[in-house]
Amino acid sequence: MKLDFDPRKNITVFDNIIMPLKRVKDLLAVRRIVKNWEDIFLFRIGLKKAGFVMQLRNGKRININNQEDYFSFWESYEGQQALLKQLGFNNKVKIIEKSKIIKFKFGNKLLRFHYDSQKQLTNTVGMIKDQFIEQQYKWLDVKNMVVVDIGANIGDSAICFALKGAKHVYAFEPYPYSYNIANKNVNLNRSLSKKITLLNEGCGKSGFITIKKDFQNSVGSDIKNFEKGERIKISDLDEIVKRFKLKHATLKLDCEGCEYALLLNASYSSLNAFDQIILEYHYGYKNLEDKLKKASFRVKRKQPAYLYNKDAENKDTYIGLIYAKKINN
């Protein structure tokens, strides 16, 4: 996905100063897993070059020859399990390998999620941690509201919103592979299925894109156009608001960069169909924040964190959350 702005200029000078310091918090978890955590600390703040061995406390050694080696480990099933254990979450999630089902409780509700490969297991464990354990969208109050969920992935956020009392969730996922997984997950949790409409569509600048049906996208995959595959519709925000006749709705965005095309090109009347908006920005926030404020939203956000995303066209990302609430609400 090509950007028409420089992400480095879409954050402030202060952000660039504070980002390395924010990594200290992340390293507190790493310290309990990695023996030579000092090397990792220096590597993450840019004072140590790649070309060393990360020594885990369980005896395993990981060669770190570049940033991708480092981040790939933490995205792996082993890395995710290590983090879950360190955070005390591993006993809350049960993996049944024979049936390829993950079980866990959210409140009093027993939930089931499907996986079909080691890569998808890693992805699903990470989604469960973010959505149901750490509850990354806890700022939102979705009770009795219609929610538009853009970047549905495996259906985790749509299921979470339904559990929290959403009136209905329209969930958009462009990748056929993730869309099919999401369908299985919604059907596994049948009591919620009537409240969720899944759409194999993308969002951004209106048009169409071609995506291979069997391409296994990851959490960090931005939208890609393939030479052959399924023709996938891309809808802009004006179309979505008109199609579902939205008023006083909630918008959630986590689409690895599509938030810029979707929001920056949206009409102010379409933006005002939503009482609250939460989004994960991936390439800075200044242009998004400016648009939302002009649309009469009160905005708060989390400071950006740098992440090297090996699955994106623009691999240097500056990620954080924006929460916007309509002022006249």
Short mmCIF file of C-alpha atoms in Angstrom, two decimals:
data_model
loop_
_atom_site.label_atom_id
_atom_site.label_comp_id
_atom_site.label_asym_id
_atom_site.label_seq_id
_atom_site.Cartn_x
_atom_site.Cartn_y
_atom_site.Cartn_z
CA MET A 1 0.00 0.00 0.00
CA LYS A 2 1.49 3.30 -1.13
CA LEU A 3 1.25 6.36 1.10
CA ASP A 4 0.99 9.95 -0.17
CA PHE A 5 2.62 11.37 2.97
CA ASP A 6 5.80 10.82 4.97
CA PRO A 7 5.02 8.81 8.16
CA ARG A 8 8.04 10.35 9.90
CA LYS A 9 6.43 13.77 9.53
CA ASN A 10 3.09 12.49 10.75
CA ILE A 11 4.38 12.32 14.34
CA THR A 12 6.05 15.03 16.41
CA VAL A 13 9.69 15.57 17.38
CA PHE A 14 8.66 14.75 20.96
CA ASP A 15 7.28 11.39 19.78
CA ASN A 16 10.64 10.55 18.21
CA ILE A 17 12.36 11.33 21.51
CA ILE A 18 9.93 9.40 23.71
CA MET A 19 9.49 6.29 21.53
CA PRO A 20 12.80 4.65 22.57
CA LEU A 21 11.91 5.24 26.22
CA LYS A 22 8.53 3.52 25.75
CA ARG A 23 10.35 0.36 24.75
CA VAL A 24 11.60 0.06 28.34
CA LYS A 25 8.08 -1.03 29.38
CA ASP A 26 8.04 -3.74 26.72
CA LEU A 27 11.43 -4.95 27.83
CA LEU A 28 10.23 -5.58 31.38
CA ALA A 29 8.35 -8.61 30.00
CA VAL A 30 11.30 -9.62 27.80
CA ARG A 31 13.68 -9.52 30.78
CA ARG A 32 11.91 -12.47 32.39
CA ILE A 33 12.16 -14.53 29.20
CA VAL A 34 15.56 -13.53 27.78
CA LYS A 35 18.79 -14.13 29.66
CA ASN A 36 20.90 -11.52 27.84
CA TRP A 37 18.14 -8.89 28.01
CA GLU A 38 20.75 -6.10 28.14
CA ASP A 39 21.69 -6.89 24.53
CA ILE A 40 18.02 -6.73 23.55
CA PHE A 41 17.60 -3.39 25.31
CA LEU A 42 20.56 -1.87 23.47
CA PHE A 43 19.39 -3.39 20.18
CA ARG A 44 15.86 -2.00 20.56
CA ILE A 45 17.02 1.56 21.30
CA GLY A 46 19.48 1.49 18.40
CA LEU A 47 22.76 1.27 20.31
CA LYS A 48 23.56 -2.33 19.30
CA LYS A 49 23.67 -3.73 15.79
CA ALA A 50 22.14 -7.03 14.72
CA GLY A 51 24.41 -10.04 14.51
CA PHE A 52 24.14 -11.54 17.98
CA VAL A 53 22.37 -14.44 19.73
CA MET A 54 19.29 -13.93 21.90
CA GLN A 55 19.57 -16.44 24.74
CA LEU A 56 16.27 -17.51 26.27
CA ARG A 57 16.15 -18.56 29.91
CA ASN A 58 14.86 -21.97 28.82
CA GLY A 59 18.17 -22.56 27.01
CA LYS A 60 17.05 -21.87 23.45
CA ARG A 61 19.21 -19.58 21.30
CA ILE A 62 17.83 -17.32 18.55
CA ASN A 63 20.11 -15.75 15.94
CA ILE A 64 19.28 -12.07 15.53
CA ASN A 65 20.72 -11.06 12.16
CA ASN A 66 18.18 -8.31 11.50
CA GLN A 67 15.02 -6.72 12.90
CA GLU A 68 12.84 -9.30 11.18
CA ASP A 69 14.52 -12.15 13.12
CA TYR A 70 13.70 -10.41 16.41
CA PHE A 71 10.07 -9.58 15.69
CA SER A 72 9.41 -12.92 13.98
CA PHE A 73 10.29 -14.77 17.17
CA TRP A 74 7.82 -12.80 19.29
CA GLU A 75 5.15 -13.30 16.64
CA SER A 76 5.77 -17.06 16.61
CA TYR A 77 3.68 -19.48 18.66
CA GLU A 78 6.62 -20.08 21.00
CA GLY A 79 7.11 -16.36 21.53
CA GLN A 80 3.41 -15.74 22.09
CA GLN A 81 3.20 -18.60 24.58
CA ALA A 82 6.24 -17.26 26.45
CA LEU A 83 4.60 -13.84 26.73
CA LEU A 84 1.27 -15.33 27.79
CA LYS A 85 3.01 -17.35 30.49
CA GLN A 86 4.97 -14.35 31.71
CA LEU A 87 1.77 -12.29 31.90
CA GLY A 88 -0.06 -15.11 33.69
CA PHE A 89 -2.51 -15.71 30.83
CA ASN A 90 -1.41 -19.15 29.62
CA ASN A 91 -3.66 -20.99 32.08
CA LYS A 92 -6.71 -19.11 30.72
CA VAL A 93 -6.36 -20.39 27.16
CA LYS A 94 -6.75 -24.10 26.31
CA ILE A 95 -5.53 -25.38 22.94
CA ILE A 96 -7.10 -28.64 21.71
CA GLU A 97 -4.78 -29.79 18.94
CA LYS A 98 -6.87 -32.78 17.83
CA SER A 99 -9.88 -30.65 16.87
CA LYS A 100 -7.84 -27.47 16.20
CA ILE A 101 -9.94 -25.47 18.63
CA ILE A 102 -8.89 -22.87 21.21
CA LYS A 103 -11.15 -22.54 24.25
CA PHE A 104 -11.21 -19.77 26.84
CA LYS A 105 -13.66 -17.89 29.04
CA PHE A 106 -14.59 -14.25 28.65
CA GLY A 107 -16.64 -13.30 31.67
CA ASN A 108 -19.03 -16.20 32.12
CA LYS A 109 -19.06 -17.07 28.42
CA LEU A 110 -17.06 -20.01 27.04
CA LEU A 111 -15.69 -19.06 23.62
CA ARG A 112 -14.26 -21.26 20.88
CA PHE A 113 -11.93 -20.23 18.08
CA HIS A 114 -10.76 -22.31 15.12
CA TYR A 115 -7.24 -22.52 13.69
CA ASP A 116 -5.97 -24.56 10.73
CA SER A 117 -2.19 -24.13 10.84
CA GLN A 118 0.69 -23.24 13.14
CA LYS A 119 0.77 -19.73 11.67
CA GLN A 120 -2.95 -19.29 12.28
CA LEU A 121 -2.60 -20.63 15.83
CA THR A 122 0.00 -17.93 16.53
CA ASN A 123 -2.27 -15.30 15.02
CA THR A 124 -5.30 -16.46 17.01
CA VAL A 125 -3.47 -16.62 20.34
CA GLY A 126 -2.25 -13.06 19.77
CA MET A 127 -5.76 -11.87 18.89
CA ILE A 128 -7.23 -13.49 22.00
CA LYS A 129 -4.60 -11.81 24.16
CA ASP A 130 -5.22 -8.37 22.62
CA GLN A 131 -8.99 -8.53 22.40
CA PHE A 132 -10.24 -10.56 25.35
CA ILE A 133 -7.45 -10.40 27.92
CA GLU A 134 -5.92 -6.95 27.51
CA GLN A 135 -9.15 -5.58 25.94
CA GLN A 136 -7.54 -3.04 23.64
CA TYR A 137 -10.91 -1.42 22.77
CA LYS A 138 -12.09 -0.93 26.35
CA TRP A 139 -12.59 2.79 25.67
CA LEU A 140 -15.65 1.92 23.58
CA ASP A 141 -19.17 1.60 24.97
CA VAL A 142 -21.01 -0.44 22.33
CA LYS A 143 -24.10 -1.46 24.27
CA ASN A 144 -27.19 -1.25 22.02
CA MET A 145 -25.13 0.34 19.24
CA VAL A 146 -24.49 -0.63 15.64
CA VAL A 147 -20.76 -1.22 15.17
CA VAL A 148 -18.83 -1.08 11.90
CA ASP A 149 -15.74 -3.25 12.36
CA ILE A 150 -13.17 -2.58 9.64
CA GLY A 151 -10.29 -5.04 9.69
CA ALA A 152 -12.24 -7.95 11.20
CA ASN A 153 -9.42 -10.48 10.70
CA ILE A 154 -10.59 -13.72 12.39
CA GLY A 155 -13.79 -12.20 13.82
CA ASP A 156 -12.38 -11.67 17.31
CA SER A 157 -13.35 -8.01 17.68
CA ALA A 158 -16.81 -8.58 16.16
CA ILE A 159 -17.43 -11.40 18.64
CA CYS A 160 -16.18 -9.24 21.50
CA PHE A 161 -18.47 -6.34 20.53
CA ALA A 162 -21.45 -8.70 20.28
CA LEU A 163 -20.67 -10.06 23.74
CA LYS A 164 -20.54 -6.52 25.10
CA GLY A 165 -24.08 -5.83 23.96
CA ALA A 166 -23.75 -4.35 20.47
CA LYS A 167 -27.06 -4.20 18.62
CA HIS A 168 -25.39 -5.43 15.42
CA VAL A 169 -21.84 -5.64 14.03
CA TYR A 170 -20.99 -5.19 10.34
CA ALA A 171 -17.50 -6.68 10.03
CA PHE A 172 -15.32 -6.10 6.95
CA GLU A 173 -12.39 -8.39 6.07
CA PRO A 174 -10.85 -8.28 2.56
CA TYR A 175 -8.66 -11.40 2.72
CA PRO A 176 -10.69 -14.52 1.80
CA TYR A 177 -8.57 -16.71 4.08
CA SER A 178 -9.19 -14.65 7.23
CA TYR A 179 -12.81 -14.07 6.23
CA ASN A 180 -13.38 -17.85 6.10
CA ILE A 181 -11.71 -18.30 9.51
CA ALA A 182 -13.92 -15.52 10.89
CA ASN A 183 -17.00 -17.29 9.53
CA LYS A 184 -15.99 -20.48 11.31
CA ASN A 185 -15.38 -18.59 14.56
CA VAL A 186 -18.74 -16.83 14.45
CA ASN A 187 -20.49 -20.16 13.76
CA LEU A 188 -18.60 -21.81 16.63
CA ASN A 189 -20.15 -19.20 18.92
CA ARG A 190 -23.69 -19.58 17.58
CA SER A 191 -25.45 -17.51 20.21
CA LEU A 192 -23.74 -14.43 18.74
CA SER A 193 -24.04 -15.21 15.03
CA LYS A 194 -27.35 -13.36 14.51
CA LYS A 195 -25.73 -10.15 15.72
CA ILE A 196 -22.80 -10.28 13.28
CA THR A 197 -22.75 -9.72 9.52
CA LEU A 198 -19.41 -10.65 7.95
CA LEU A 199 -18.46 -9.10 4.63
CA ASN A 200 -15.57 -10.26 2.44
CA GLU A 201 -14.78 -6.67 1.49
CA GLY A 202 -12.05 -4.13 2.04
CA CYS A 203 -12.32 -0.45 2.91
CA GLY A 204 -10.51 2.62 1.68
CA LYS A 205 -10.72 4.24 -1.74
CA SER A 206 -13.75 2.83 -3.58
CA GLY A 207 -13.02 0.20 -6.23
CA PHE A 208 -11.93 -3.42 -6.52
CA ILE A 209 -8.79 -5.42 -5.76
CA THR A 210 -7.66 -8.96 -6.62
CA ILE A 211 -6.61 -11.25 -3.75
CA LYS A 212 -5.46 -14.89 -3.89
CA LYS A 213 -8.06 -17.07 -2.17
CA ASP A 214 -5.48 -19.22 -0.37
CA PHE A 215 -3.11 -16.41 0.69
CA GLN A 216 -2.62 -16.71 4.46
CA ASN A 217 -2.38 -13.11 5.58
CA SER A 218 -0.98 -12.31 9.00
CA VAL A 219 -2.07 -9.70 11.55
CA GLY A 220 0.32 -7.18 9.99
CA SER A 221 -0.57 -7.76 6.32
CA ASP A 222 -1.64 -4.60 4.55
CA ILE A 223 -3.86 -4.91 1.52
CA LYS A 224 -2.11 -6.38 -1.55
CA ASN A 225 -3.21 -6.60 -5.17
CA PHE A 226 -2.44 -10.00 -6.76
CA GLU A 227 -2.27 -10.84 -10.47
CA LYS A 228 -4.82 -13.65 -10.06
CA GLY A 229 -7.46 -14.40 -7.48
CA GLU A 230 -10.86 -13.27 -6.25
CA ARG A 231 -12.20 -9.83 -7.10
CA ILE A 232 -12.79 -8.08 -3.77
CA LYS A 233 -14.88 -4.94 -3.40
CA ILE A 234 -13.33 -1.93 -1.66
CA SER A 235 -15.86 0.47 -0.12
CA ASP A 236 -15.31 4.01 1.07
CA LEU A 237 -16.90 5.34 4.24
CA ASP A 238 -19.60 7.31 2.40
CA GLU A 239 -20.77 4.07 0.72
CA ILE A 240 -20.80 2.17 4.02
CA VAL A 241 -22.82 4.83 5.84
CA LYS A 242 -25.35 4.99 2.99
CA ARG A 243 -25.63 1.20 2.58
CA PHE A 244 -26.44 0.50 6.22
CA LYS A 245 -28.26 3.81 6.88
CA LEU A 246 -26.00 4.51 9.82
CA LYS A 247 -26.80 7.02 12.56
CA HIS A 248 -25.24 7.24 16.03
CA ALA A 249 -23.07 4.23 15.24
CA THR A 250 -19.60 3.13 16.39
CA LEU A 251 -16.61 2.72 14.08
CA LYS A 252 -13.60 0.51 14.79
CA LEU A 253 -10.61 0.55 12.43
CA ASP A 254 -7.60 -1.75 12.43
CA CYS A 255 -6.72 -2.29 8.79
CA GLU A 256 -2.94 -1.87 8.56
CA GLY A 257 -3.00 1.52 6.85
CA CYS A 258 -6.40 1.71 5.12
CA GLU A 259 -7.47 4.15 7.85
CA TYR A 260 -5.83 7.02 5.98
CA ALA A 261 -7.63 6.56 2.65
CA LEU A 262 -10.89 5.79 4.45
CA LEU A 263 -11.00 8.70 6.90
CA LEU A 264 -9.10 11.42 5.04
CA ASN A 265 -11.36 11.04 1.98
CA ALA A 266 -14.61 10.68 3.94
CA SER A 267 -17.20 13.45 3.96
CA TYR A 268 -17.86 15.17 7.27
CA SER A 269 -21.49 14.03 7.12
CA SER A 270 -20.36 10.39 6.94
CA LEU A 271 -17.98 10.84 9.85
CA ASN A 272 -20.82 12.33 11.86
CA ALA A 273 -22.87 9.17 11.39
CA PHE A 274 -20.66 7.84 14.20
CA ASP A 275 -20.84 8.87 17.84
CA GLN A 276 -17.48 7.25 18.62
CA ILE A 277 -14.53 6.05 16.61
CA ILE A 278 -11.55 3.97 17.70
CA LEU A 279 -8.70 3.20 15.38
CA GLU A 280 -5.20 1.84 15.36
CA TYR A 281 -3.03 4.17 13.34
CA HIS A 282 0.02 2.66 11.65
CA TYR A 283 1.90 5.56 10.04
CA GLY A 284 1.45 8.38 12.53
CA TYR A 285 -1.59 10.31 13.62
CA LYS A 286 -1.36 14.05 12.86
CA ASN A 287 -3.41 14.01 9.65
CA LEU A 288 -6.06 11.71 11.14
CA GLU A 289 -6.35 13.72 14.32
CA ASP A 290 -6.71 16.95 12.35
CA LYS A 291 -9.54 15.49 10.22
CA LEU A 292 -11.43 14.16 13.24
CA LYS A 293 -11.18 17.45 15.12
CA LYS A 294 -12.49 19.33 12.07
CA ALA A 295 -15.40 16.88 12.06
CA SER A 296 -16.27 17.97 15.64
CA PHE A 297 -14.78 15.01 17.51
CA ARG A 298 -12.98 15.22 20.81
CA VAL A 299 -9.82 13.18 20.34
CA LYS A 300 -7.48 11.37 22.68
CA ARG A 301 -4.71 9.02 21.68
CA LYS A 302 -1.84 6.87 22.82
CA GLN A 303 1.70 7.87 21.97
CA PRO A 304 3.11 6.00 18.97
CA ALA A 305 5.40 3.01 19.29
CA TYR A 306 7.81 2.04 16.54
CA LEU A 307 7.29 -1.40 15.00
CA TYR A 308 9.10 -3.02 12.10
CA ASN A 309 6.35 -4.74 10.11
CA LYS A 310 7.83 -7.35 7.77
CA ASP A 311 4.39 -7.98 6.18
CA ALA A 312 3.75 -4.40 5.08
CA GLU A 313 4.96 -2.53 2.01
CA ASN A 314 6.01 0.33 4.32
CA LYS A 315 7.87 -1.64 6.97
CA ASP A 316 8.67 1.22 9.39
CA THR A 317 5.43 1.83 11.27
CA TYR A 318 4.48 4.24 14.06
CA ILE A 319 1.54 2.63 15.80
CA GLY A 320 -0.93 3.75 18.44
CA LEU A 321 -4.63 4.12 19.24
CA ILE A 322 -6.92 7.08 18.62
CA TYR A 323 -10.28 7.36 20.36
CA ALA A 324 -12.67 10.03 19.11
CA LYS A 325 -16.06 10.99 20.54
CA LYS A 326 -18.48 13.38 18.89
CA ILE A 327 -18.56 16.66 20.81
CA ASN A 328 -22.28 17.30 20.44
CA ASN A 329 -23.05 13.86 21.88
#
